[in-house]
Coordinates of C-alpha atoms in Angstrom, one line a residue:
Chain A
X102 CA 39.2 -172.6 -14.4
X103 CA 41.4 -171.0 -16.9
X104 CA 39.1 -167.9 -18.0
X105 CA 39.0 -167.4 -14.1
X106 CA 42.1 -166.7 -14.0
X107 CA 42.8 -164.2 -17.2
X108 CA 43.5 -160.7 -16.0
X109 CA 41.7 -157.8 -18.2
X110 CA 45.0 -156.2 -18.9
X111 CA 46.5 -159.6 -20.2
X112 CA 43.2 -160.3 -22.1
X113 CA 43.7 -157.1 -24.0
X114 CA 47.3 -157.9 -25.1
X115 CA 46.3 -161.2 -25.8
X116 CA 43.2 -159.5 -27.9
X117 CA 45.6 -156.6 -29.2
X118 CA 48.3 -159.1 -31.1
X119 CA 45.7 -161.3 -31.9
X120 CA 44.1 -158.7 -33.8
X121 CA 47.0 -157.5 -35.6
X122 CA 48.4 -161.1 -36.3
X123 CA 46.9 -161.0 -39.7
X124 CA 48.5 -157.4 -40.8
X125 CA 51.8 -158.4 -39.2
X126 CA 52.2 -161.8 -39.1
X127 CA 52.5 -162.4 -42.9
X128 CA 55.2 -163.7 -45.4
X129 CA 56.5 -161.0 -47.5
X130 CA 55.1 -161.2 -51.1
X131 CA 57.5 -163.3 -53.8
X132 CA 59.5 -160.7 -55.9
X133 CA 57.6 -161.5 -59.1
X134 CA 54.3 -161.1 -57.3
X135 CA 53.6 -157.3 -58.6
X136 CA 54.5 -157.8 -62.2
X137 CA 52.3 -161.1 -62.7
X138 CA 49.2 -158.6 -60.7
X139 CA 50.7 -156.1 -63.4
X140 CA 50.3 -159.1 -66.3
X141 CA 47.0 -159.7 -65.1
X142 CA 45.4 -156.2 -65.2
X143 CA 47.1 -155.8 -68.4
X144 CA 45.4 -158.5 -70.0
X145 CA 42.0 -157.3 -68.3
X146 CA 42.2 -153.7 -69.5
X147 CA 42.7 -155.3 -73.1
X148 CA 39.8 -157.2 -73.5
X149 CA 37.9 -154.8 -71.7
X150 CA 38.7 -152.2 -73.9
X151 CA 38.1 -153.9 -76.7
X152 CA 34.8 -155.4 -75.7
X153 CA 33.9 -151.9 -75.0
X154 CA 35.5 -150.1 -78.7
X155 CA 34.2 -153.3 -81.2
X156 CA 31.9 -156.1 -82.0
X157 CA 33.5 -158.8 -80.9
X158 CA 33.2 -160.4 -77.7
X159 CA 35.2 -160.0 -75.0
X160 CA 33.3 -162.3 -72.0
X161 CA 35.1 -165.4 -72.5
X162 CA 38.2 -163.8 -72.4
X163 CA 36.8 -161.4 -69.1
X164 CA 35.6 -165.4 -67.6
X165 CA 39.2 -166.7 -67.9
X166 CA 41.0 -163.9 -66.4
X167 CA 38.4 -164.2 -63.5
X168 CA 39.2 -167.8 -63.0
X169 CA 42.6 -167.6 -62.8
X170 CA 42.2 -164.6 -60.6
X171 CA 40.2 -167.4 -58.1
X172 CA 43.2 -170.0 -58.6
X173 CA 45.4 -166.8 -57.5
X174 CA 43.5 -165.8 -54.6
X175 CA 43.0 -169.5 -53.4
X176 CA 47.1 -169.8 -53.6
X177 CA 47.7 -166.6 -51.9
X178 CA 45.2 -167.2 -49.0
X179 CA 46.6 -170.7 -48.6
X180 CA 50.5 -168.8 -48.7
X181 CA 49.4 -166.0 -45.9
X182 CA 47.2 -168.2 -43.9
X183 CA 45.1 -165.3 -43.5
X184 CA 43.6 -162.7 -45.1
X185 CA 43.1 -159.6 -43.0
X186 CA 39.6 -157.8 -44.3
X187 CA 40.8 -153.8 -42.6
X188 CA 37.5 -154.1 -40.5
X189 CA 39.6 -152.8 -37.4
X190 CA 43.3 -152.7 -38.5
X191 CA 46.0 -151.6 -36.5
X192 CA 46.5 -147.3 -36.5
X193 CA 49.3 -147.8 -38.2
X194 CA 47.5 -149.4 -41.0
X195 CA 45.3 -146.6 -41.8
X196 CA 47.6 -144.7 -44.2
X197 CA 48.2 -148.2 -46.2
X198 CA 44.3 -148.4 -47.1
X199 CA 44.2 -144.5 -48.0
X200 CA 47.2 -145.2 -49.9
X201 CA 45.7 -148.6 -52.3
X202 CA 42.7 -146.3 -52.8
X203 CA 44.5 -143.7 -54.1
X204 CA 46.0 -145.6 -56.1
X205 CA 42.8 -147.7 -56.9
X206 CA 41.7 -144.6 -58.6
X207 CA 44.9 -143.2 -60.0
X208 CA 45.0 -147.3 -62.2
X209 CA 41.5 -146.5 -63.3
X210 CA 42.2 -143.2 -64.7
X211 CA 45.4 -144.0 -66.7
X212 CA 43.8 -146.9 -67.9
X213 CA 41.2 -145.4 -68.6
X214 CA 42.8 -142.6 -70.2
X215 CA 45.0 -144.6 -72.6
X216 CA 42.4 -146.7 -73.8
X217 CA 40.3 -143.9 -74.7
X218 CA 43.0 -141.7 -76.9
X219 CA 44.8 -144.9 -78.1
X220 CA 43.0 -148.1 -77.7
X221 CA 43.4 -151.3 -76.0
X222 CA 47.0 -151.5 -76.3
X223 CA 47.7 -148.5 -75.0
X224 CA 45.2 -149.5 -71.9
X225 CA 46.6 -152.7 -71.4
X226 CA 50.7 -150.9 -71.1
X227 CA 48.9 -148.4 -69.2
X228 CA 47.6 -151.3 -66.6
X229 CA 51.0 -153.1 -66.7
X230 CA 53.1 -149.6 -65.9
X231 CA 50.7 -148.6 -62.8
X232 CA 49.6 -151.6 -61.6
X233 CA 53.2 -153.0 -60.7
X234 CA 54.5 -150.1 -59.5
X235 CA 51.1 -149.3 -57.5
X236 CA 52.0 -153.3 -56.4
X237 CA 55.3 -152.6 -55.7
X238 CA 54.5 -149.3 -53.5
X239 CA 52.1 -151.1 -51.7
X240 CA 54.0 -153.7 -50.3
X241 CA 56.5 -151.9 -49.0
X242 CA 53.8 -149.5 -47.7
X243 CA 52.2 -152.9 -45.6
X244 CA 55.4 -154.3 -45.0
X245 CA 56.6 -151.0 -42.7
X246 CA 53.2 -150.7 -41.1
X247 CA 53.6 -154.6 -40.2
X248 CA 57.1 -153.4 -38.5
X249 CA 55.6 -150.7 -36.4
X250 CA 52.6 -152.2 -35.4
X251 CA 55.2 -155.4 -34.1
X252 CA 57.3 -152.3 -32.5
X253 CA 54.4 -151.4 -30.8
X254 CA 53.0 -154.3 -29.3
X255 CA 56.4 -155.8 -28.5
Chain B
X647 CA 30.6 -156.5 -16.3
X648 CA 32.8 -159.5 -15.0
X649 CA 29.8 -161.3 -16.0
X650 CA 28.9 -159.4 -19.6
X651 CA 32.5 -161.7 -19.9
X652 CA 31.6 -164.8 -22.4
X653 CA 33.4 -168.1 -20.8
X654 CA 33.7 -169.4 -24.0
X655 CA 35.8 -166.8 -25.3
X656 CA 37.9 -165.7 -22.4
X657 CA 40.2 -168.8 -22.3
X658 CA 43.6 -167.5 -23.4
X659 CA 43.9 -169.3 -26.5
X660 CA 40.1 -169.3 -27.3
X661 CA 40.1 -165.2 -27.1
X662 CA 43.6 -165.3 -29.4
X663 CA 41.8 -167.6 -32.1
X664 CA 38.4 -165.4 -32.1
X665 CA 40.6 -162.1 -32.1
X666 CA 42.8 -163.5 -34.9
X667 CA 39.1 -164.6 -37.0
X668 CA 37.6 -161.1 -36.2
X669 CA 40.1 -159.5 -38.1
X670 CA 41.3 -161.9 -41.1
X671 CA 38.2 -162.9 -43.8
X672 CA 39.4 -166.4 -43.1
X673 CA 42.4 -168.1 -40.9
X674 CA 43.9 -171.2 -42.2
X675 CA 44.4 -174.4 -39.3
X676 CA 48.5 -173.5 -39.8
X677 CA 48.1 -170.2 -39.2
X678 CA 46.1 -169.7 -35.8
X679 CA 48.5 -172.8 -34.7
X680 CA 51.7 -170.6 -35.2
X681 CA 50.2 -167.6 -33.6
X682 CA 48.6 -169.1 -30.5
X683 CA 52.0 -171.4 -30.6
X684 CA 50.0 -175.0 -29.3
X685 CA 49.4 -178.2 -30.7
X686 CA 47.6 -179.9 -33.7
X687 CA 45.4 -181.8 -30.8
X688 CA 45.5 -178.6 -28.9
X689 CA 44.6 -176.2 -31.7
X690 CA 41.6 -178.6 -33.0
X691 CA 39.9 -179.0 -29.2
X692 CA 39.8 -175.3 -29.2
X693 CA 38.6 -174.6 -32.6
X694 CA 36.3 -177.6 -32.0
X695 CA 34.7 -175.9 -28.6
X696 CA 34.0 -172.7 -30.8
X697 CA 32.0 -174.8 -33.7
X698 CA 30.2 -176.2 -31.4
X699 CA 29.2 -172.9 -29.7
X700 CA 28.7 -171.3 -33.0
X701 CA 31.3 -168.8 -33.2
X702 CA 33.3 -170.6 -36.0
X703 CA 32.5 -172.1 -39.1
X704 CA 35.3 -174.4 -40.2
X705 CA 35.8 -175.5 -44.4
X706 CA 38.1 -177.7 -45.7
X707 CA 40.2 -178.8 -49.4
X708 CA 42.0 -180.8 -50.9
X709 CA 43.2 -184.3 -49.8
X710 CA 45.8 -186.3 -48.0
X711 CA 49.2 -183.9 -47.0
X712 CA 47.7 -181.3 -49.6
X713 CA 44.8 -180.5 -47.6
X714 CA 44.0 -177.7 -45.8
X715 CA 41.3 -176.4 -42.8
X716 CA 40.1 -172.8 -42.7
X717 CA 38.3 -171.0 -40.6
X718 CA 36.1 -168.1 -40.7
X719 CA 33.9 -166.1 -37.6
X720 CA 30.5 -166.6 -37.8
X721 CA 28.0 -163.7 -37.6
X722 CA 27.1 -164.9 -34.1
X723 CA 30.6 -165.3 -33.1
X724 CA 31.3 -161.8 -34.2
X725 CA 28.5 -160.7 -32.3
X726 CA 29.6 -162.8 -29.6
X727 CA 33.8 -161.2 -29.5
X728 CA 32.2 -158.0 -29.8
X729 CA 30.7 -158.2 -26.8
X730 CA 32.9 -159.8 -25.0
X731 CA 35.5 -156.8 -26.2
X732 CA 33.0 -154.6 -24.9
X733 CA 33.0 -156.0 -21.6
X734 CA 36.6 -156.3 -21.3
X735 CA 37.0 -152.9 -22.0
X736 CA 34.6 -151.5 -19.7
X737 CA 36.2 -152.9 -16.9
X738 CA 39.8 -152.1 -17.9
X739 CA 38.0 -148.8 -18.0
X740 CA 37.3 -148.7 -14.1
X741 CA 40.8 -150.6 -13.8
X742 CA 42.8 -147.5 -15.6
X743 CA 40.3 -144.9 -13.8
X744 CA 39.2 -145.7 -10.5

């Protein structure tokens, strides 16, 4: 039988690559990918904001960014084939996920901060600015990860 | 230990396709059939043995050329690779140390 045969040390590399396959095996993101994210959260923190600052309602608005955020995701996992979801990633992923958080919270607080002191406008440039470059960053971040991790396991 | 081993896993290509599922939220049909490099016929006999065991739940969309298959681990196939990683490591344990 086949599984007979498998030695431990060739199931592990086989189990090792495997694992990584979804960090490193991946089509780099299209060029316009972090601007349109940018576009996005730009458009988010402005209806937010002003859902938040007036009377009007801003849930329809807040519905239809979430729907197209669906039609994006269902594009993007179709592009990457998969998805990895950092339950175990390769070591050289750790710094990657520190990184997004970081810059998770440092979005949050310009955004915050600009739409605060000068309003929606202000959030949604705010959004655009950090949100594209945080983009940007972090692709590149992934993308050299992906290469040493592939280093690594040959 | 050698028998902790699950025989539905440890095939070669089985074991890639788990390990591939245990990391990713979901692996597309294309996808698993690049990185184990096999067959449309061989691919879906493979991924057809883990449904059946449990370890794999399989979605599809769309129609005709446009269509595509996905798969995502199941919470008893995660269970399942988990301890069959276990195993594998414990004896590669009293391999690397005897």
């Amino acid at each position: 039988m086949e599984s007979d045969r498998l030695d431990p040390q060739d199931a592990r590399r086989i189990m090792e690559r495997a694992e990584a396959a979804p960090y490193v095996d991946q089509p780099a993101a299209p060029a316009w990918y972090p601007a349109v994210v940018g576009l996005w959260a730009a458009g988010l923190a402005a209806v937010v904001t002003i859902g938040l600052t007036t009377d009007r309602s801003s849930l329809p608005w807040i519905l239809l960014l979430v729907a197209l955020e669906l039609v994006f995701l269902r594009w993007l996992v179709r592009r990457q084939g998969a998805m990895p979801d950092f339950r175990r990633p390769p070591r050289e992923f750790r710094g990657v996920l520190v990184r997004y958080l970081v810059g998770v919270a440092a979005v949050l607080l310009a955004t915050g901060g600009a739409a605060v002191v000068a309003g929606p406008a202000a959030a949604a440039v705010a959004a655009f600015v950090t949100v594209t470059a945080g983009a940007t960053l972090h692709e590149r971040s992934f993308a050299a990860a992906a290469a040493r991790t592939r280093e690594r396991l040959g | 230990m050698i028998g902790d081993l699950d025989p539905v896993i440890h095939a070669p290509k089985r074991l890639a396709a788990m390990a591939v599922l245990a990391s990713a939220s979901t692996a597309t049909f294309a996808f698993l059939r690049e990185h184990l490099e096999v067959s449309d016929s061989d691919l879906s006999k493979q991924m057809t043995t883990l449904e059946k065991a449990g370890y794999v739940a399989t979605s599809k969309s769309g129609r005709g050329r446009g269509a595509t298959t996905t798969f995502r681990i199941t919470r008893t196939g995660r269970a399942a690779y988990e301890r069959h990683r276990g195993a594998l490591a414990a004896i590669l344990q009293g391999v690397d140390q005897p």
